[in-house]
Amino acid sequence: MTITDNSRTTAPRPVSSLTRALSQVSLEEQARPAKKAALSIASETLKAQQTRQIVSYCNAIDREIPLIQVNTRRALSTYLVNNQIHDTGLLNQRQKNLCAWTLLEHAARGDSDFKKIYPALVGSYVGAAEKPRFEALARSMNLNPANFIA
């Protein structure tokens, strides 16, 4: 399933409250079947919400490409870095490429928390076929690809 929401014009609200609620579920509660099912549903809901947020940023970037504005790309990379969001599996290839590109750009600019960008994070968005292209992109940004692409 790929989420392609072209109608959304603003980013959905943050999912931090759902993340906190999920992290507070104890191991004992996870063992109960009803609680386990509820936790699974909540986890899938969180993944879908994160995906919608990423798709919203990607759509905004696509609209701004002719203008070459950095703020929306910075917003996407900051969201991914601050929340340490790996590929949710619900993004299309264009959206995955935008995520990987903005993460590399975030590191190259030295934006806040750029040291939290590690190879598995960027690598989750880069497929094997795309890896050489993103390694070349990292080198063109004066980054060591080994530090950012798994």
JSON list of C-alpha atoms in Angstrom, two decimals:
[
{"chain": "A", "resi": 1, "resn": "MET", "atom": "CA", "xyz": [0.00, 0.00, 0.00]},
{"chain": "A", "resi": 2, "resn": "THR", "atom": "CA", "xyz": [1.37, 3.39, -0.96]},
{"chain": "A", "resi": 3, "resn": "ILE", "atom": "CA", "xyz": [-0.11, 6.57, 0.42]},
{"chain": "A", "resi": 4, "resn": "THR", "atom": "CA", "xyz": [-0.38, 9.28, -2.20]},
{"chain": "A", "resi": 5, "resn": "ASP", "atom": "CA", "xyz": [-2.39, 12.10, -0.71]},
{"chain": "A", "resi": 6, "resn": "ASN", "atom": "CA", "xyz": [-2.33, 14.95, -3.20]},
{"chain": "A", "resi": 7, "resn": "SER", "atom": "CA", "xyz": [-5.19, 16.89, -1.62]},
{"chain": "A", "resi": 8, "resn": "ARG", "atom": "CA", "xyz": [-3.52, 17.79, 1.66]},
{"chain": "A", "resi": 9, "resn": "THR", "atom": "CA", "xyz": [-2.22, 21.35, 1.76]},
{"chain": "A", "resi": 10, "resn": "THR", "atom": "CA", "xyz": [-1.02, 21.55, 5.35]},
{"chain": "A", "resi": 11, "resn": "ALA", "atom": "CA", "xyz": [0.99, 19.16, 7.45]},
{"chain": "A", "resi": 12, "resn": "PRO", "atom": "CA", "xyz": [-1.04, 16.94, 9.78]},
{"chain": "A", "resi": 13, "resn": "ARG", "atom": "CA", "xyz": [-0.73, 17.58, 13.47]},
{"chain": "A", "resi": 14, "resn": "PRO", "atom": "CA", "xyz": [2.26, 16.03, 15.29]},
{"chain": "A", "resi": 15, "resn": "VAL", "atom": "CA", "xyz": [1.98, 12.45, 16.54]},
{"chain": "A", "resi": 16, "resn": "SER", "atom": "CA", "xyz": [3.99, 12.91, 19.73]},
{"chain": "A", "resi": 17, "resn": "SER", "atom": "CA", "xyz": [0.99, 12.25, 22.01]},
{"chain": "A", "resi": 18, "resn": "LEU", "atom": "CA", "xyz": [0.35, 8.88, 20.34]},
{"chain": "A", "resi": 19, "resn": "THR", "atom": "CA", "xyz": [4.05, 8.05, 20.56]},
{"chain": "A", "resi": 20, "resn": "ARG", "atom": "CA", "xyz": [4.04, 8.82, 24.28]},
{"chain": "A", "resi": 21, "resn": "ALA", "atom": "CA", "xyz": [0.92, 6.70, 24.82]},
{"chain": "A", "resi": 22, "resn": "LEU", "atom": "CA", "xyz": [2.51, 3.75, 23.00]},
{"chain": "A", "resi": 23, "resn": "SER", "atom": "CA", "xyz": [5.72, 3.98, 24.99]},
{"chain": "A", "resi": 24, "resn": "GLN", "atom": "CA", "xyz": [3.83, 3.93, 28.30]},
{"chain": "A", "resi": 25, "resn": "VAL", "atom": "CA", "xyz": [2.23, 0.52, 27.69]},
{"chain": "A", "resi": 26, "resn": "SER", "atom": "CA", "xyz": [3.85, -1.91, 30.12]},
{"chain": "A", "resi": 27, "resn": "LEU", "atom": "CA", "xyz": [5.14, -5.35, 29.17]},
{"chain": "A", "resi": 28, "resn": "GLU", "atom": "CA", "xyz": [2.43, -6.95, 31.32]},
{"chain": "A", "resi": 29, "resn": "GLU", "atom": "CA", "xyz": [-0.28, -5.14, 29.38]},
{"chain": "A", "resi": 30, "resn": "GLN", "atom": "CA", "xyz": [1.31, -6.14, 26.08]},
{"chain": "A", "resi": 31, "resn": "ALA", "atom": "CA", "xyz": [0.91, -9.82, 26.99]},
{"chain": "A", "resi": 32, "resn": "ARG", "atom": "CA", "xyz": [-2.91, -9.62, 27.16]},
{"chain": "A", "resi": 33, "resn": "PRO", "atom": "CA", "xyz": [-4.52, -10.46, 23.79]},
{"chain": "A", "resi": 34, "resn": "ALA", "atom": "CA", "xyz": [-6.89, -7.46, 23.75]},
{"chain": "A", "resi": 35, "resn": "LYS", "atom": "CA", "xyz": [-4.12, -5.10, 24.80]},
{"chain": "A", "resi": 36, "resn": "LYS", "atom": "CA", "xyz": [-1.75, -6.68, 22.28]},
{"chain": "A", "resi": 37, "resn": "ALA", "atom": "CA", "xyz": [-4.30, -6.13, 19.50]},
{"chain": "A", "resi": 38, "resn": "ALA", "atom": "CA", "xyz": [-4.90, -2.54, 20.62]},
{"chain": "A", "resi": 39, "resn": "LEU", "atom": "CA", "xyz": [-1.15, -1.93, 20.70]},
{"chain": "A", "resi": 40, "resn": "SER", "atom": "CA", "xyz": [-0.79, -3.35, 17.19]},
{"chain": "A", "resi": 41, "resn": "ILE", "atom": "CA", "xyz": [-3.58, -1.12, 15.90]},
{"chain": "A", "resi": 42, "resn": "ALA", "atom": "CA", "xyz": [-2.09, 1.92, 17.62]},
{"chain": "A", "resi": 43, "resn": "SER", "atom": "CA", "xyz": [1.34, 1.11, 16.19]},
{"chain": "A", "resi": 44, "resn": "GLU", "atom": "CA", "xyz": [-0.07, 0.84, 12.65]},
{"chain": "A", "resi": 45, "resn": "THR", "atom": "CA", "xyz": [-1.98, 4.08, 13.19]},
{"chain": "A", "resi": 46, "resn": "LEU", "atom": "CA", "xyz": [1.25, 5.80, 14.23]},
{"chain": "A", "resi": 47, "resn": "LYS", "atom": "CA", "xyz": [3.07, 4.47, 11.16]},
{"chain": "A", "resi": 48, "resn": "ALA", "atom": "CA", "xyz": [0.25, 5.69, 8.89]},
{"chain": "A", "resi": 49, "resn": "GLN", "atom": "CA", "xyz": [0.22, 9.11, 10.58]},
{"chain": "A", "resi": 50, "resn": "GLN", "atom": "CA", "xyz": [4.00, 9.46, 10.17]},
{"chain": "A", "resi": 51, "resn": "THR", "atom": "CA", "xyz": [3.65, 8.47, 6.52]},
{"chain": "A", "resi": 52, "resn": "ARG", "atom": "CA", "xyz": [0.92, 11.07, 5.95]},
{"chain": "A", "resi": 53, "resn": "GLN", "atom": "CA", "xyz": [3.16, 13.72, 7.51]},
{"chain": "A", "resi": 54, "resn": "ILE", "atom": "CA", "xyz": [6.09, 12.73, 5.24]},
{"chain": "A", "resi": 55, "resn": "VAL", "atom": "CA", "xyz": [3.79, 12.67, 2.17]},
{"chain": "A", "resi": 56, "resn": "SER", "atom": "CA", "xyz": [2.53, 16.13, 3.09]},
{"chain": "A", "resi": 57, "resn": "TYR", "atom": "CA", "xyz": [6.10, 17.48, 3.22]},
{"chain": "A", "resi": 58, "resn": "CYS", "atom": "CA", "xyz": [6.99, 15.73, -0.06]},
{"chain": "A", "resi": 59, "resn": "ASN", "atom": "CA", "xyz": [3.95, 17.23, -1.80]},
{"chain": "A", "resi": 60, "resn": "ALA", "atom": "CA", "xyz": [4.93, 20.69, -0.53]},
{"chain": "A", "resi": 61, "resn": "ILE", "atom": "CA", "xyz": [8.48, 20.17, -1.82]},
{"chain": "A", "resi": 62, "resn": "ASP", "atom": "CA", "xyz": [7.16, 19.10, -5.22]},
{"chain": "A", "resi": 63, "resn": "ARG", "atom": "CA", "xyz": [5.09, 22.30, -5.43]},
{"chain": "A", "resi": 64, "resn": "GLU", "atom": "CA", "xyz": [8.11, 24.45, -4.48]},
{"chain": "A", "resi": 65, "resn": "ILE", "atom": "CA", "xyz": [10.78, 22.82, -6.67]},
{"chain": "A", "resi": 66, "resn": "PRO", "atom": "CA", "xyz": [10.71, 25.61, -9.31]},
{"chain": "A", "resi": 67, "resn": "LEU", "atom": "CA", "xyz": [11.22, 28.15, -6.51]},
{"chain": "A", "resi": 68, "resn": "ILE", "atom": "CA", "xyz": [14.21, 26.30, -4.99]},
{"chain": "A", "resi": 69, "resn": "GLN", "atom": "CA", "xyz": [13.11, 27.10, -1.45]},
{"chain": "A", "resi": 70, "resn": "VAL", "atom": "CA", "xyz": [14.93, 25.35, 1.37]},
{"chain": "A", "resi": 71, "resn": "ASN", "atom": "CA", "xyz": [12.48, 25.75, 4.26]},
{"chain": "A", "resi": 72, "resn": "THR", "atom": "CA", "xyz": [10.13, 22.91, 3.30]},
{"chain": "A", "resi": 73, "resn": "ARG", "atom": "CA", "xyz": [13.02, 20.51, 2.65]},
{"chain": "A", "resi": 74, "resn": "ARG", "atom": "CA", "xyz": [14.52, 21.55, 5.99]},
{"chain": "A", "resi": 75, "resn": "ALA", "atom": "CA", "xyz": [11.14, 20.92, 7.68]},
{"chain": "A", "resi": 76, "resn": "LEU", "atom": "CA", "xyz": [11.02, 17.37, 6.27]},
{"chain": "A", "resi": 77, "resn": "SER", "atom": "CA", "xyz": [14.60, 16.52, 7.25]},
{"chain": "A", "resi": 78, "resn": "THR", "atom": "CA", "xyz": [14.14, 18.02, 10.73]},
{"chain": "A", "resi": 79, "resn": "TYR", "atom": "CA", "xyz": [10.97, 15.94, 11.20]},
{"chain": "A", "resi": 80, "resn": "LEU", "atom": "CA", "xyz": [12.78, 12.76, 10.13]},
{"chain": "A", "resi": 81, "resn": "VAL", "atom": "CA", "xyz": [15.87, 13.47, 12.26]},
{"chain": "A", "resi": 82, "resn": "ASN", "atom": "CA", "xyz": [14.07, 14.61, 15.41]},
{"chain": "A", "resi": 83, "resn": "ASN", "atom": "CA", "xyz": [11.71, 11.63, 15.36]},
{"chain": "A", "resi": 84, "resn": "GLN", "atom": "CA", "xyz": [14.28, 9.14, 13.93]},
{"chain": "A", "resi": 85, "resn": "ILE", "atom": "CA", "xyz": [11.72, 7.92, 11.38]},
{"chain": "A", "resi": 86, "resn": "HIS", "atom": "CA", "xyz": [12.90, 5.17, 9.06]},
{"chain": "A", "resi": 87, "resn": "ASP", "atom": "CA", "xyz": [11.07, 4.27, 5.85]},
{"chain": "A", "resi": 88, "resn": "THR", "atom": "CA", "xyz": [7.55, 3.27, 6.89]},
{"chain": "A", "resi": 89, "resn": "GLY", "atom": "CA", "xyz": [7.12, 1.05, 3.84]},
{"chain": "A", "resi": 90, "resn": "LEU", "atom": "CA", "xyz": [4.16, 3.13, 2.67]},
{"chain": "A", "resi": 91, "resn": "LEU", "atom": "CA", "xyz": [6.06, 5.71, 0.60]},
{"chain": "A", "resi": 92, "resn": "ASN", "atom": "CA", "xyz": [6.48, 5.68, -3.16]},
{"chain": "A", "resi": 93, "resn": "GLN", "atom": "CA", "xyz": [9.97, 5.86, -4.70]},
{"chain": "A", "resi": 94, "resn": "ARG", "atom": "CA", "xyz": [9.80, 9.63, -5.30]},
{"chain": "A", "resi": 95, "resn": "GLN", "atom": "CA", "xyz": [8.96, 10.24, -1.63]},
{"chain": "A", "resi": 96, "resn": "LYS", "atom": "CA", "xyz": [11.75, 7.91, -0.45]},
{"chain": "A", "resi": 97, "resn": "ASN", "atom": "CA", "xyz": [14.23, 9.74, -2.70]},
{"chain": "A", "resi": 98, "resn": "LEU", "atom": "CA", "xyz": [13.11, 13.11, -1.31]},
{"chain": "A", "resi": 99, "resn": "CYS", "atom": "CA", "xyz": [13.57, 11.84, 2.25]},
{"chain": "A", "resi": 100, "resn": "ALA", "atom": "CA", "xyz": [17.09, 10.57, 1.51]},
{"chain": "A", "resi": 101, "resn": "TRP", "atom": "CA", "xyz": [18.02, 13.76, -0.36]},
{"chain": "A", "resi": 102, "resn": "THR", "atom": "CA", "xyz": [16.76, 16.06, 2.39]},
{"chain": "A", "resi": 103, "resn": "LEU", "atom": "CA", "xyz": [18.60, 14.04, 5.06]},
{"chain": "A", "resi": 104, "resn": "LEU", "atom": "CA", "xyz": [21.88, 14.36, 3.13]},
{"chain": "A", "resi": 105, "resn": "GLU", "atom": "CA", "xyz": [21.20, 18.05, 2.56]},
{"chain": "A", "resi": 106, "resn": "HIS", "atom": "CA", "xyz": [20.48, 18.45, 6.30]},
{"chain": "A", "resi": 107, "resn": "ALA", "atom": "CA", "xyz": [23.88, 16.92, 7.13]},
{"chain": "A", "resi": 108, "resn": "ALA", "atom": "CA", "xyz": [25.70, 18.98, 4.49]},
{"chain": "A", "resi": 109, "resn": "ARG", "atom": "CA", "xyz": [24.24, 22.22, 5.86]},
{"chain": "A", "resi": 110, "resn": "GLY", "atom": "CA", "xyz": [25.12, 21.20, 9.41]},
{"chain": "A", "resi": 111, "resn": "ASP", "atom": "CA", "xyz": [21.56, 21.84, 10.56]},
{"chain": "A", "resi": 112, "resn": "SER", "atom": "CA", "xyz": [20.60, 21.18, 14.17]},
{"chain": "A", "resi": 113, "resn": "ASP", "atom": "CA", "xyz": [20.98, 17.55, 15.25]},
{"chain": "A", "resi": 114, "resn": "PHE", "atom": "CA", "xyz": [22.70, 16.61, 11.98]},
{"chain": "A", "resi": 115, "resn": "LYS", "atom": "CA", "xyz": [24.92, 14.30, 14.05]},
{"chain": "A", "resi": 116, "resn": "LYS", "atom": "CA", "xyz": [21.83, 12.14, 14.67]},
{"chain": "A", "resi": 117, "resn": "ILE", "atom": "CA", "xyz": [21.83, 11.19, 10.98]},
{"chain": "A", "resi": 118, "resn": "TYR", "atom": "CA", "xyz": [23.40, 7.76, 10.75]},
{"chain": "A", "resi": 119, "resn": "PRO", "atom": "CA", "xyz": [23.73, 5.32, 7.82]},
{"chain": "A", "resi": 120, "resn": "ALA", "atom": "CA", "xyz": [20.70, 3.17, 8.72]},
{"chain": "A", "resi": 121, "resn": "LEU", "atom": "CA", "xyz": [18.40, 6.21, 8.78]},
{"chain": "A", "resi": 122, "resn": "VAL", "atom": "CA", "xyz": [19.33, 7.45, 5.30]},
{"chain": "A", "resi": 123, "resn": "GLY", "atom": "CA", "xyz": [19.81, 3.89, 4.07]},
{"chain": "A", "resi": 124, "resn": "SER", "atom": "CA", "xyz": [16.23, 2.97, 4.95]},
{"chain": "A", "resi": 125, "resn": "TYR", "atom": "CA", "xyz": [15.08, 5.32, 2.16]},
{"chain": "A", "resi": 126, "resn": "VAL", "atom": "CA", "xyz": [17.74, 4.28, -0.38]},
{"chain": "A", "resi": 127, "resn": "GLY", "atom": "CA", "xyz": [17.25, 1.06, -2.32]},
{"chain": "A", "resi": 128, "resn": "ALA", "atom": "CA", "xyz": [20.13, -0.98, -3.70]},
{"chain": "A", "resi": 129, "resn": "ALA", "atom": "CA", "xyz": [19.55, 0.36, -7.22]},
{"chain": "A", "resi": 130, "resn": "GLU", "atom": "CA", "xyz": [19.62, 3.96, -5.97]},
{"chain": "A", "resi": 131, "resn": "LYS", "atom": "CA", "xyz": [22.66, 3.58, -3.69]},
{"chain": "A", "resi": 132, "resn": "PRO", "atom": "CA", "xyz": [25.35, 4.61, -6.25]},
{"chain": "A", "resi": 133, "resn": "ARG", "atom": "CA", "xyz": [23.36, 7.71, -7.15]},
{"chain": "A", "resi": 134, "resn": "PHE", "atom": "CA", "xyz": [23.01, 8.79, -3.52]},
{"chain": "A", "resi": 135, "resn": "GLU", "atom": "CA", "xyz": [26.67, 8.02, -2.79]},
{"chain": "A", "resi": 136, "resn": "ALA", "atom": "CA", "xyz": [27.62, 10.35, -5.67]},
{"chain": "A", "resi": 137, "resn": "LEU", "atom": "CA", "xyz": [25.18, 12.95, -4.32]},
{"chain": "A", "resi": 138, "resn": "ALA", "atom": "CA", "xyz": [26.76, 12.71, -0.85]},
{"chain": "A", "resi": 139, "resn": "ARG", "atom": "CA", "xyz": [30.25, 13.16, -2.34]},
{"chain": "A", "resi": 140, "resn": "SER", "atom": "CA", "xyz": [29.04, 16.21, -4.29]},
{"chain": "A", "resi": 141, "resn": "MET", "atom": "CA", "xyz": [27.89, 17.66, -0.95]},
{"chain": "A", "resi": 142, "resn": "ASN", "atom": "CA", "xyz": [31.37, 17.01, 0.54]},
{"chain": "A", "resi": 143, "resn": "LEU", "atom": "CA", "xyz": [30.02, 14.21, 2.74]},
{"chain": "A", "resi": 144, "resn": "ASN", "atom": "CA", "xyz": [31.59, 10.81, 3.24]},
{"chain": "A", "resi": 145, "resn": "PRO", "atom": "CA", "xyz": [28.95, 8.38, 1.89]},
{"chain": "A", "resi": 146, "resn": "ALA", "atom": "CA", "xyz": [30.03, 5.69, 4.38]},
{"chain": "A", "resi": 147, "resn": "ASN", "atom": "CA", "xyz": [28.95, 7.97, 7.24]},
{"chain": "A", "resi": 148, "resn": "PHE", "atom": "CA", "xyz": [25.46, 8.50, 5.85]},
{"chain": "A", "resi": 149, "resn": "ILE", "atom": "CA", "xyz": [24.41, 5.64, 3.56]},
{"chain": "A", "resi": 150, "resn": "ALA", "atom": "CA", "xyz": [24.23, 2.03, 4.73]}
]
